[in-house]
């Protein structure tokens, strides 16, 4: 199951089409009319594939076979030196199509082109067709999972604190949530530290949380109404203990990131995290061996 890519018709009897299933290995659909097919099933399936618009969600049934390595090499690196591979090596498969069924039809009035800017109401399309946006979301997920793993190794516990609390005026205005009782309202927390004293006094020696913070302020380039921060709290700790915990976490994050993500430069000198291809990973490993104290960006 996944979304159809652009169809490539090689002849009237042979068609190729990518299946974008995101987290699964890259699959290429191969549809071919087989001579001597007494039930004409291959011809009917072939016609079904050609009738479905590109980018439509589909369910496909067929025989999955690994693509020959020599074809992988030609596709990934052959005559395209310097071009970033789109998919990992040893991760390419052909699906010999037997049956295909559309779950929905992609609208014909939507034009998909490279570098297209999508309106806010088409955010779902932006996530589907903007690889940088998808990789940024996956980057955030990878950071969160790695941080959780490392903090638990060092005996931190994850604790969730309430989102609704009494108003505690600080430096910024608060979002107020009305209740059914006249004159009473909750406030969304500006920061999770409001609960730190309660938990520390309750015997939780060290804990962490990915806390949502809310501030009712005007939007600026460096300000937004809600954001997430990693909050680490420790009791009976010295400054050296805190520095050691943070250094261990940052070191582990960079070590893991180096094996998963690279960077891509876009307009204005902005750099975005992208899921690294094999060549980027090799370059990062080589640079780290040459200068372990200054890892590649």
PDB file of C-alpha atoms in Angstrom:
ATOM      1  CA  UNK A   1       0.000   0.000   0.000  1.00  0.00           C
ATOM      2  CA  UNK A   2       1.208   3.480  -0.797  1.00  0.00           C
ATOM      3  CA  UNK A   3       1.055   6.328  -3.308  1.00  0.00           C
ATOM      4  CA  UNK A   4       1.727   5.870  -7.007  1.00  0.00           C
ATOM      5  CA  UNK A   5       4.583   7.816  -8.525  1.00  0.00           C
ATOM      6  CA  UNK A   6       4.810   8.911 -12.138  1.00  0.00           C
ATOM      7  CA  UNK A   7       4.163   6.097 -14.581  1.00  0.00           C
ATOM      8  CA  UNK A   8       6.805   5.136 -17.160  1.00  0.00           C
ATOM      9  CA  UNK A   9       5.359   3.363 -20.200  1.00  0.00           C
ATOM     10  CA  UNK A  10       8.090   1.492 -22.076  1.00  0.00           C
ATOM     11  CA  UNK A  11       5.698  -0.078 -24.560  1.00  0.00           C
ATOM     12  CA  UNK A  12       2.056  -0.966 -24.893  1.00  0.00           C
ATOM     13  CA  UNK A  13       2.693  -4.116 -22.858  1.00  0.00           C
ATOM     14  CA  UNK A  14       5.278  -2.963 -20.285  1.00  0.00           C
ATOM     15  CA  UNK A  15       4.925  -0.237 -17.627  1.00  0.00           C
ATOM     16  CA  UNK A  16       6.987   0.788 -14.597  1.00  0.00           C
ATOM     17  CA  UNK A  17       5.777   2.910 -11.696  1.00  0.00           C
ATOM     18  CA  UNK A  18       7.261   3.787  -8.293  1.00  0.00           C
ATOM     19  CA  UNK A  19       5.302   3.064  -5.132  1.00  0.00           C
ATOM     20  CA  UNK A  20       5.965   5.678  -2.462  1.00  0.00           C
ATOM     21  CA  UNK A  21       5.401   3.889   0.832  1.00  0.00           C
ATOM     22  CA  UNK A  22       7.737   6.140   2.895  1.00  0.00           C
ATOM     23  CA  UNK A  23       9.047   3.853   5.644  1.00  0.00           C
ATOM     24  CA  UNK A  24       9.264   0.663   3.582  1.00  0.00           C
ATOM     25  CA  UNK A  25      12.035  -0.224   1.106  1.00  0.00           C
ATOM     26  CA  UNK A  26      11.746   1.453  -2.278  1.00  0.00           C
ATOM     27  CA  UNK A  27       9.373  -0.555  -4.471  1.00  0.00           C
ATOM     28  CA  UNK A  28       8.985  -0.272  -8.232  1.00  0.00           C
ATOM     29  CA  UNK A  29       5.804  -1.703  -9.725  1.00  0.00           C
ATOM     30  CA  UNK A  30       6.386  -3.748 -12.891  1.00  0.00           C
ATOM     31  CA  UNK A  31       3.289  -4.416 -14.985  1.00  0.00           C
ATOM     32  CA  UNK A  32       3.582  -6.549 -18.122  1.00  0.00           C
ATOM     33  CA  UNK A  33       1.041  -8.253 -20.347  1.00  0.00           C
ATOM     34  CA  UNK A  34       2.052 -11.897 -20.467  1.00  0.00           C
ATOM     35  CA  UNK A  35       1.706 -13.772 -23.749  1.00  0.00           C
ATOM     36  CA  UNK A  36      -0.478 -16.833 -23.475  1.00  0.00           C
ATOM     37  CA  UNK A  37      -2.441 -15.535 -20.479  1.00  0.00           C
ATOM     38  CA  UNK A  38      -5.582 -17.565 -21.018  1.00  0.00           C
ATOM     39  CA  UNK A  39      -7.655 -15.634 -18.470  1.00  0.00           C
ATOM     40  CA  UNK A  40      -6.387 -12.236 -19.663  1.00  0.00           C
ATOM     41  CA  UNK A  41      -5.742 -11.208 -16.049  1.00  0.00           C
ATOM     42  CA  UNK A  42      -2.399  -9.539 -16.793  1.00  0.00           C
ATOM     43  CA  UNK A  43      -3.999  -7.363 -19.483  1.00  0.00           C
ATOM     44  CA  UNK A  44      -6.805  -6.296 -17.132  1.00  0.00           C
ATOM     45  CA  UNK A  45      -4.334  -5.477 -14.349  1.00  0.00           C
ATOM     46  CA  UNK A  46      -2.166  -3.565 -16.836  1.00  0.00           C
ATOM     47  CA  UNK A  47      -5.147  -1.499 -17.927  1.00  0.00           C
ATOM     48  CA  UNK A  48      -6.098  -0.788 -14.317  1.00  0.00           C
ATOM     49  CA  UNK A  49      -2.611   0.575 -13.553  1.00  0.00           C
ATOM     50  CA  UNK A  50      -2.666   2.857 -16.589  1.00  0.00           C
ATOM     51  CA  UNK A  51      -6.083   4.224 -15.674  1.00  0.00           C
ATOM     52  CA  UNK A  52      -5.114   5.352 -12.147  1.00  0.00           C
ATOM     53  CA  UNK A  53      -3.774   8.940 -11.896  1.00  0.00           C
ATOM     54  CA  UNK A  54      -0.283   9.465 -10.484  1.00  0.00           C
ATOM     55  CA  UNK A  55      -0.005  10.177  -6.720  1.00  0.00           C
ATOM     56  CA  UNK A  56      -3.201   8.232  -5.946  1.00  0.00           C
ATOM     57  CA  UNK A  57      -3.250   5.888  -2.909  1.00  0.00           C
ATOM     58  CA  UNK A  58      -3.466   2.244  -3.982  1.00  0.00           C
ATOM     59  CA  UNK A  59      -3.377  -1.340  -2.754  1.00  0.00           C
ATOM     60  CA  UNK A  60      -1.117  -3.571  -4.861  1.00  0.00           C
ATOM     61  CA  UNK A  61      -0.731  -7.336  -4.889  1.00  0.00           C
ATOM     62  CA  UNK A  62       2.100  -9.154  -6.602  1.00  0.00           C
ATOM     63  CA  UNK A  63       5.409 -10.965  -6.263  1.00  0.00           C
ATOM     64  CA  UNK A  64       8.154  -8.961  -4.576  1.00  0.00           C
ATOM     65  CA  UNK A  65      11.667  -9.653  -5.902  1.00  0.00           C
ATOM     66  CA  UNK A  66      14.981  -7.853  -5.178  1.00  0.00           C
ATOM     67  CA  UNK A  67      16.292  -5.782  -8.035  1.00  0.00           C
ATOM     68  CA  UNK A  68      19.629  -7.067  -9.448  1.00  0.00           C
ATOM     69  CA  UNK A  69      22.624  -5.277  -7.923  1.00  0.00           C
ATOM     70  CA  UNK A  70      24.029  -4.280 -11.325  1.00  0.00           C
ATOM     71  CA  UNK A  71      20.779  -2.431 -12.047  1.00  0.00           C
ATOM     72  CA  UNK A  72      20.940  -0.751  -8.644  1.00  0.00           C
ATOM     73  CA  UNK A  73      24.466   0.459  -9.379  1.00  0.00           C
ATOM     74  CA  UNK A  74      23.437   1.848 -12.744  1.00  0.00           C
ATOM     75  CA  UNK A  75      20.406   3.597 -11.281  1.00  0.00           C
ATOM     76  CA  UNK A  76      22.175   5.056  -8.262  1.00  0.00           C
ATOM     77  CA  UNK A  77      25.648   5.948  -9.457  1.00  0.00           C
ATOM     78  CA  UNK A  78      26.261   4.789 -13.047  1.00  0.00           C
ATOM     79  CA  UNK A  79      26.164   7.861 -15.267  1.00  0.00           C
ATOM     80  CA  UNK A  80      25.103  10.254 -12.534  1.00  0.00           C
ATOM     81  CA  UNK A  81      28.246  10.921 -10.527  1.00  0.00           C
ATOM     82  CA  UNK A  82      27.771  13.678  -7.999  1.00  0.00           C
ATOM     83  CA  UNK A  83      23.990  13.228  -7.868  1.00  0.00           C
ATOM     84  CA  UNK A  84      22.657  12.251  -4.457  1.00  0.00           C
ATOM     85  CA  UNK A  85      21.124   8.759  -4.481  1.00  0.00           C
ATOM     86  CA  UNK A  86      17.411   8.935  -3.835  1.00  0.00           C
ATOM     87  CA  UNK A  87      17.195   5.561  -2.087  1.00  0.00           C
ATOM     88  CA  UNK A  88      19.585   3.467   0.036  1.00  0.00           C
ATOM     89  CA  UNK A  89      21.618   0.775  -1.687  1.00  0.00           C
ATOM     90  CA  UNK A  90      20.427  -2.833  -1.291  1.00  0.00           C
ATOM     91  CA  UNK A  91      16.967  -1.441  -0.653  1.00  0.00           C
ATOM     92  CA  UNK A  92      15.380  -1.637  -4.102  1.00  0.00           C
ATOM     93  CA  UNK A  93      12.609  -4.074  -4.965  1.00  0.00           C
ATOM     94  CA  UNK A  94      10.420  -4.897  -7.958  1.00  0.00           C
ATOM     95  CA  UNK A  95       6.778  -5.807  -7.486  1.00  0.00           C
ATOM     96  CA  UNK A  96       5.537  -8.032 -10.311  1.00  0.00           C
ATOM     97  CA  UNK A  97       2.005  -6.715 -10.368  1.00  0.00           C
ATOM     98  CA  UNK A  98      -0.939  -9.107 -10.215  1.00  0.00           C
ATOM     99  CA  UNK A  99      -3.686  -6.831  -8.934  1.00  0.00           C
ATOM    100  CA  UNK A 100      -4.094  -3.134  -8.145  1.00  0.00           C
ATOM    101  CA  UNK A 101      -6.969  -1.233  -6.586  1.00  0.00           C
ATOM    102  CA  UNK A 102      -7.192   2.544  -6.075  1.00  0.00           C
ATOM    103  CA  UNK A 103      -8.307   3.762  -2.645  1.00  0.00           C
ATOM    104  CA  UNK A 104      -8.891   7.265  -3.967  1.00  0.00           C
ATOM    105  CA  UNK A 105      -8.248   9.325  -7.101  1.00  0.00           C
ATOM    106  CA  UNK A 106      -5.693  12.124  -6.974  1.00  0.00           C
ATOM    107  CA  UNK A 107      -7.439  15.301  -8.255  1.00  0.00           C
ATOM    108  CA  UNK A 108      -6.564  16.150 -11.843  1.00  0.00           C
ATOM    109  CA  UNK A 109      -6.701  19.900 -11.179  1.00  0.00           C
ATOM    110  CA  UNK A 110      -3.708  19.773  -8.771  1.00  0.00           C
ATOM    111  CA  UNK A 111      -0.392  20.282 -10.556  1.00  0.00           C
ATOM    112  CA  UNK A 112       2.698  18.843  -8.870  1.00  0.00           C
ATOM    113  CA  UNK A 113       6.044  20.380  -9.843  1.00  0.00           C
ATOM    114  CA  UNK A 114       9.509  20.629  -8.342  1.00  0.00           C
ATOM    115  CA  UNK A 115       9.914  23.499  -5.868  1.00  0.00           C
ATOM    116  CA  UNK A 116       6.194  24.214  -5.765  1.00  0.00           C
ATOM    117  CA  UNK A 117       4.921  26.370  -2.901  1.00  0.00           C
ATOM    118  CA  UNK A 118       1.781  24.950  -1.314  1.00  0.00           C
ATOM    119  CA  UNK A 119      -0.901  26.996   0.389  1.00  0.00           C
ATOM    120  CA  UNK A 120      -1.553  26.484   4.102  1.00  0.00           C
ATOM    121  CA  UNK A 121      -4.785  24.606   3.378  1.00  0.00           C
ATOM    122  CA  UNK A 122      -2.735  22.135   1.289  1.00  0.00           C
ATOM    123  CA  UNK A 123      -0.299  21.299   4.071  1.00  0.00           C
ATOM    124  CA  UNK A 124      -0.864  17.583   3.550  1.00  0.00           C
ATOM    125  CA  UNK A 125       0.386  17.936  -0.030  1.00  0.00           C
ATOM    126  CA  UNK A 126       3.429  19.909   1.133  1.00  0.00           C
ATOM    127  CA  UNK A 127       4.363  17.044   3.455  1.00  0.00           C
ATOM    128  CA  UNK A 128       3.910  14.500   0.667  1.00  0.00           C
ATOM    129  CA  UNK A 129       5.967  16.239  -1.994  1.00  0.00           C
ATOM    130  CA  UNK A 130       8.536  18.245  -0.006  1.00  0.00           C
ATOM    131  CA  UNK A 131      11.313  15.858   0.988  1.00  0.00           C
ATOM    132  CA  UNK A 132      13.035  18.467   3.168  1.00  0.00           C
ATOM    133  CA  UNK A 133       9.866  18.973   5.197  1.00  0.00           C
ATOM    134  CA  UNK A 134       9.412  15.241   5.730  1.00  0.00           C
ATOM    135  CA  UNK A 135      13.047  14.815   6.700  1.00  0.00           C
ATOM    136  CA  UNK A 136      12.785  17.642   9.230  1.00  0.00           C
ATOM    137  CA  UNK A 137       9.819  15.917  10.869  1.00  0.00           C
ATOM    138  CA  UNK A 138      11.721  12.618  10.933  1.00  0.00           C
ATOM    139  CA  UNK A 139      14.779  14.441  12.285  1.00  0.00           C
ATOM    140  CA  UNK A 140      12.710  15.685  15.213  1.00  0.00           C
ATOM    141  CA  UNK A 141      11.388  12.175  15.876  1.00  0.00           C
ATOM    142  CA  UNK A 142      14.919  10.748  15.772  1.00  0.00           C
ATOM    143  CA  UNK A 143      16.198  13.376  18.217  1.00  0.00           C
ATOM    144  CA  UNK A 144      13.364  12.697  20.641  1.00  0.00           C
ATOM    145  CA  UNK A 145      13.798   8.917  20.555  1.00  0.00           C
ATOM    146  CA  UNK A 146      17.582   9.142  20.988  1.00  0.00           C
ATOM    147  CA  UNK A 147      17.303  11.596  23.892  1.00  0.00           C
ATOM    148  CA  UNK A 148      14.799   9.354  25.665  1.00  0.00           C
ATOM    149  CA  UNK A 149      17.033   6.326  25.241  1.00  0.00           C
ATOM    150  CA  UNK A 150      20.152   8.064  26.515  1.00  0.00           C
ATOM    151  CA  UNK A 151      18.489   9.717  29.508  1.00  0.00           C
ATOM    152  CA  UNK A 152      16.981   6.419  30.633  1.00  0.00           C
ATOM    153  CA  UNK A 153      20.424   4.814  30.414  1.00  0.00           C
ATOM    154  CA  UNK A 154      21.545   7.414  32.975  1.00  0.00           C
ATOM    155  CA  UNK A 155      18.560   6.593  35.229  1.00  0.00           C
ATOM    156  CA  UNK A 156      16.368   9.565  34.425  1.00  0.00           C
ATOM    157  CA  UNK A 157      12.633   8.960  34.588  1.00  0.00           C
ATOM    158  CA  UNK A 158      10.170  10.528  32.166  1.00  0.00           C
ATOM    159  CA  UNK A 159       7.295  12.277  33.934  1.00  0.00           C
ATOM    160  CA  UNK A 160       4.373  14.045  32.307  1.00  0.00           C
ATOM    161  CA  UNK A 161       3.043  17.148  34.058  1.00  0.00           C
ATOM    162  CA  UNK A 162      -0.445  18.676  33.658  1.00  0.00           C
ATOM    163  CA  UNK A 163      -1.238  21.048  30.811  1.00  0.00           C
ATOM    164  CA  UNK A 164      -3.915  22.911  32.724  1.00  0.00           C
ATOM    165  CA  UNK A 165      -2.736  24.838  35.773  1.00  0.00           C
ATOM    166  CA  UNK A 166      -3.553  27.922  37.769  1.00  0.00           C
ATOM    167  CA  UNK A 167      -2.351  31.251  36.440  1.00  0.00           C
ATOM    168  CA  UNK A 168       1.218  32.030  37.536  1.00  0.00           C
ATOM    169  CA  UNK A 169       2.196  35.339  35.870  1.00  0.00           C
ATOM    170  CA  UNK A 170       5.758  35.390  34.570  1.00  0.00           C
ATOM    171  CA  UNK A 171       7.496  37.351  31.847  1.00  0.00           C
ATOM    172  CA  UNK A 172       4.976  36.601  29.095  1.00  0.00           C
ATOM    173  CA  UNK A 173       1.202  36.628  28.827  1.00  0.00           C
ATOM    174  CA  UNK A 174      -0.586  33.342  29.350  1.00  0.00           C
ATOM    175  CA  UNK A 175      -3.199  31.508  27.331  1.00  0.00           C
ATOM    176  CA  UNK A 176      -6.358  31.191  29.420  1.00  0.00           C
ATOM    177  CA  UNK A 177      -8.768  28.267  29.112  1.00  0.00           C
ATOM    178  CA  UNK A 178     -12.296  29.085  30.329  1.00  0.00           C
ATOM    179  CA  UNK A 179     -14.224  26.615  32.452  1.00  0.00           C
ATOM    180  CA  UNK A 180     -17.950  26.052  32.978  1.00  0.00           C
ATOM    181  CA  UNK A 181     -17.726  27.831  36.334  1.00  0.00           C
ATOM    182  CA  UNK A 182     -18.232  31.597  35.891  1.00  0.00           C
ATOM    183  CA  UNK A 183     -15.136  33.588  36.800  1.00  0.00           C
ATOM    184  CA  UNK A 184     -12.774  30.600  36.794  1.00  0.00           C
ATOM    185  CA  UNK A 185     -10.206  29.670  34.158  1.00  0.00           C
ATOM    186  CA  UNK A 186      -7.123  27.511  33.699  1.00  0.00           C
ATOM    187  CA  UNK A 187      -3.844  28.730  32.209  1.00  0.00           C
ATOM    188  CA  UNK A 188      -1.557  26.833  29.844  1.00  0.00           C
ATOM    189  CA  UNK A 189       1.966  26.588  31.308  1.00  0.00           C
ATOM    190  CA  UNK A 190       4.669  28.912  30.072  1.00  0.00           C
ATOM    191  CA  UNK A 191       7.302  26.448  31.274  1.00  0.00           C
ATOM    192  CA  UNK A 192       7.206  23.074  33.081  1.00  0.00           C
ATOM    193  CA  UNK A 193       9.499  24.156  35.915  1.00  0.00           C
ATOM    194  CA  UNK A 194       6.415  25.127  37.914  1.00  0.00           C
ATOM    195  CA  UNK A 195       6.093  21.480  38.968  1.00  0.00           C
ATOM    196  CA  UNK A 196       9.780  20.895  39.710  1.00  0.00           C
ATOM    197  CA  UNK A 197       9.624  21.659  43.440  1.00  0.00           C
ATOM    198  CA  UNK A 198       6.644  19.344  43.916  1.00  0.00           C
ATOM    199  CA  UNK A 199       8.377  16.397  42.235  1.00  0.00           C
ATOM    200  CA  UNK A 200      11.771  16.991  43.849  1.00  0.00           C
ATOM    201  CA  UNK A 201      10.192  17.177  47.315  1.00  0.00           C
ATOM    202  CA  UNK A 202       8.194  14.049  46.461  1.00  0.00           C
ATOM    203  CA  UNK A 203      11.378  12.000  46.100  1.00  0.00           C
ATOM    204  CA  UNK A 204      11.943  11.943  42.343  1.00  0.00           C
ATOM    205  CA  UNK A 205      15.674  12.545  42.238  1.00  0.00           C
ATOM    206  CA  UNK A 206      16.055  13.131  38.508  1.00  0.00           C
ATOM    207  CA  UNK A 207      13.501  13.238  35.725  1.00  0.00           C
ATOM    208  CA  UNK A 208      12.936  14.656  32.277  1.00  0.00           C
ATOM    209  CA  UNK A 209      10.046  15.567  30.038  1.00  0.00           C
ATOM    210  CA  UNK A 210       9.391  16.893  26.556  1.00  0.00           C
ATOM    211  CA  UNK A 211       7.227  19.755  27.692  1.00  0.00           C
ATOM    212  CA  UNK A 212       4.905  21.945  25.664  1.00  0.00           C
ATOM    213  CA  UNK A 213       5.254  25.626  26.512  1.00  0.00           C
ATOM    214  CA  UNK A 214       2.653  28.278  25.661  1.00  0.00           C
ATOM    215  CA  UNK A 215       3.063  32.042  25.539  1.00  0.00           C
ATOM    216  CA  UNK A 216       0.407  34.440  24.321  1.00  0.00           C
ATOM    217  CA  UNK A 217       2.757  36.817  22.508  1.00  0.00           C
ATOM    218  CA  UNK A 218       2.828  38.494  19.107  1.00  0.00           C
ATOM    219  CA  UNK A 219       4.566  36.463  16.418  1.00  0.00           C
ATOM    220  CA  UNK A 220       8.149  37.369  15.510  1.00  0.00           C
ATOM    221  CA  UNK A 221      10.987  35.646  13.710  1.00  0.00           C
ATOM    222  CA  UNK A 222      12.253  34.188  17.003  1.00  0.00           C
ATOM    223  CA  UNK A 223       8.951  33.868  18.854  1.00  0.00           C
ATOM    224  CA  UNK A 224       5.990  31.549  18.498  1.00  0.00           C
ATOM    225  CA  UNK A 225       2.928  30.873  20.661  1.00  0.00           C
ATOM    226  CA  UNK A 226       3.858  27.251  21.417  1.00  0.00           C
ATOM    227  CA  UNK A 227       7.032  25.193  21.375  1.00  0.00           C
ATOM    228  CA  UNK A 228       8.557  22.064  22.890  1.00  0.00           C
ATOM    229  CA  UNK A 229      11.568  21.976  25.169  1.00  0.00           C
ATOM    230  CA  UNK A 230      13.465  19.137  26.779  1.00  0.00           C
ATOM    231  CA  UNK A 231      13.357  19.795  30.523  1.00  0.00           C
ATOM    232  CA  UNK A 232      15.913  17.928  32.704  1.00  0.00           C
ATOM    233  CA  UNK A 233      15.637  18.256  36.468  1.00  0.00           C
ATOM    234  CA  UNK A 234      18.020  16.928  39.145  1.00  0.00           C
ATOM    235  CA  UNK A 235      18.080  17.166  42.928  1.00  0.00           C
ATOM    236  CA  UNK A 236      21.122  16.723  45.206  1.00  0.00           C
ATOM    237  CA  UNK A 237      23.279  17.589  42.178  1.00  0.00           C
ATOM    238  CA  UNK A 238      26.337  19.753  41.721  1.00  0.00           C
ATOM    239  CA  UNK A 239      27.184  21.882  38.716  1.00  0.00           C
ATOM    240  CA  UNK A 240      29.575  19.162  37.550  1.00  0.00           C
ATOM    241  CA  UNK A 241      26.751  16.583  37.690  1.00  0.00           C
ATOM    242  CA  UNK A 242      24.514  18.746  35.508  1.00  0.00           C
ATOM    243  CA  UNK A 243      27.264  19.464  32.976  1.00  0.00           C
ATOM    244  CA  UNK A 244      28.173  15.788  32.793  1.00  0.00           C
ATOM    245  CA  UNK A 245      24.556  14.753  32.146  1.00  0.00           C
ATOM    246  CA  UNK A 246      24.093  17.332  29.390  1.00  0.00           C
ATOM    247  CA  UNK A 247      27.468  16.578  27.765  1.00  0.00           C
ATOM    248  CA  UNK A 248      26.702  12.847  27.691  1.00  0.00           C
ATOM    249  CA  UNK A 249      23.356  13.561  26.053  1.00  0.00           C
ATOM    250  CA  UNK A 250      24.748  15.934  23.406  1.00  0.00           C
ATOM    251  CA  UNK A 251      27.614  13.576  22.624  1.00  0.00           C
ATOM    252  CA  UNK A 252      25.214  10.661  22.135  1.00  0.00           C
ATOM    253  CA  UNK A 253      22.915  12.747  19.928  1.00  0.00           C
ATOM    254  CA  UNK A 254      25.719  13.811  17.581  1.00  0.00           C
ATOM    255  CA  UNK A 255      27.129  10.292  17.449  1.00  0.00           C
ATOM    256  CA  UNK A 256      23.779   8.838  16.416  1.00  0.00           C
ATOM    257  CA  UNK A 257      22.902  11.683  14.053  1.00  0.00           C
ATOM    258  CA  UNK A 258      26.152  11.211  12.164  1.00  0.00           C
ATOM    259  CA  UNK A 259      25.007   7.725  11.124  1.00  0.00           C
ATOM    260  CA  UNK A 260      21.550   8.807  10.007  1.00  0.00           C
ATOM    261  CA  UNK A 261      21.414  12.396   8.726  1.00  0.00           C
ATOM    262  CA  UNK A 262      23.322  14.735   6.469  1.00  0.00           C
ATOM    263  CA  UNK A 263      22.707  18.361   5.539  1.00  0.00           C
ATOM    264  CA  UNK A 264      21.384  20.061   2.421  1.00  0.00           C
ATOM    265  CA  UNK A 265      22.005  23.693   1.573  1.00  0.00           C
ATOM    266  CA  UNK A 266      19.016  25.676   0.317  1.00  0.00           C
ATOM    267  CA  UNK A 267      18.525  29.309  -0.686  1.00  0.00           C
ATOM    268  CA  UNK A 268      19.874  31.975   1.641  1.00  0.00           C
ATOM    269  CA  UNK A 269      22.557  29.776   3.158  1.00  0.00           C
ATOM    270  CA  UNK A 270      20.014  27.830   5.239  1.00  0.00           C
ATOM    271  CA  UNK A 271      20.991  24.229   5.981  1.00  0.00           C
ATOM    272  CA  UNK A 272      18.382  21.532   6.450  1.00  0.00           C
ATOM    273  CA  UNK A 273      18.799  18.033   7.932  1.00  0.00           C
ATOM    274  CA  UNK A 274      18.145  15.263   5.419  1.00  0.00           C
ATOM    275  CA  UNK A 275      18.292  11.498   5.701  1.00  0.00           C
ATOM    276  CA  UNK A 276      21.829  10.799   4.535  1.00  0.00           C
ATOM    277  CA  UNK A 277      22.685   8.716   1.498  1.00  0.00           C
ATOM    278  CA  UNK A 278      25.571   6.195   1.512  1.00  0.00           C
ATOM    279  CA  UNK A 279      28.091   8.618  -0.012  1.00  0.00           C
ATOM    280  CA  UNK A 280      27.380  11.283   2.628  1.00  0.00           C
ATOM    281  CA  UNK A 281      27.826   8.714   5.398  1.00  0.00           C
ATOM    282  CA  UNK A 282      31.191   7.613   3.981  1.00  0.00           C
ATOM    283  CA  UNK A 283      32.399  11.219   3.793  1.00  0.00           C
ATOM    284  CA  UNK A 284      31.318  11.874   7.388  1.00  0.00           C
ATOM    285  CA  UNK A 285      33.110   8.747   8.630  1.00  0.00           C
ATOM    286  CA  UNK A 286      36.303   9.703   6.776  1.00  0.00           C
ATOM    287  CA  UNK A 287      36.240  13.266   8.121  1.00  0.00           C
ATOM    288  CA  UNK A 288      35.716  12.036  11.672  1.00  0.00           C
ATOM    289  CA  UNK A 289      38.713   9.686  11.434  1.00  0.00           C
ATOM    290  CA  UNK A 290      40.913  12.526  10.193  1.00  0.00           C
ATOM    291  CA  UNK A 291      39.896  14.933  12.974  1.00  0.00           C
ATOM    292  CA  UNK A 292      37.947  13.262  15.832  1.00  0.00           C
ATOM    293  CA  UNK A 293      37.779  16.508  17.828  1.00  0.00           C
ATOM    294  CA  UNK A 294      36.034  18.415  15.018  1.00  0.00           C
ATOM    295  CA  UNK A 295      33.347  16.181  13.509  1.00  0.00           C
ATOM    296  CA  UNK A 296      31.773  17.206  10.174  1.00  0.00           C
ATOM    297  CA  UNK A 297      28.646  19.407  10.365  1.00  0.00           C
TER     298      UNK A 297
END
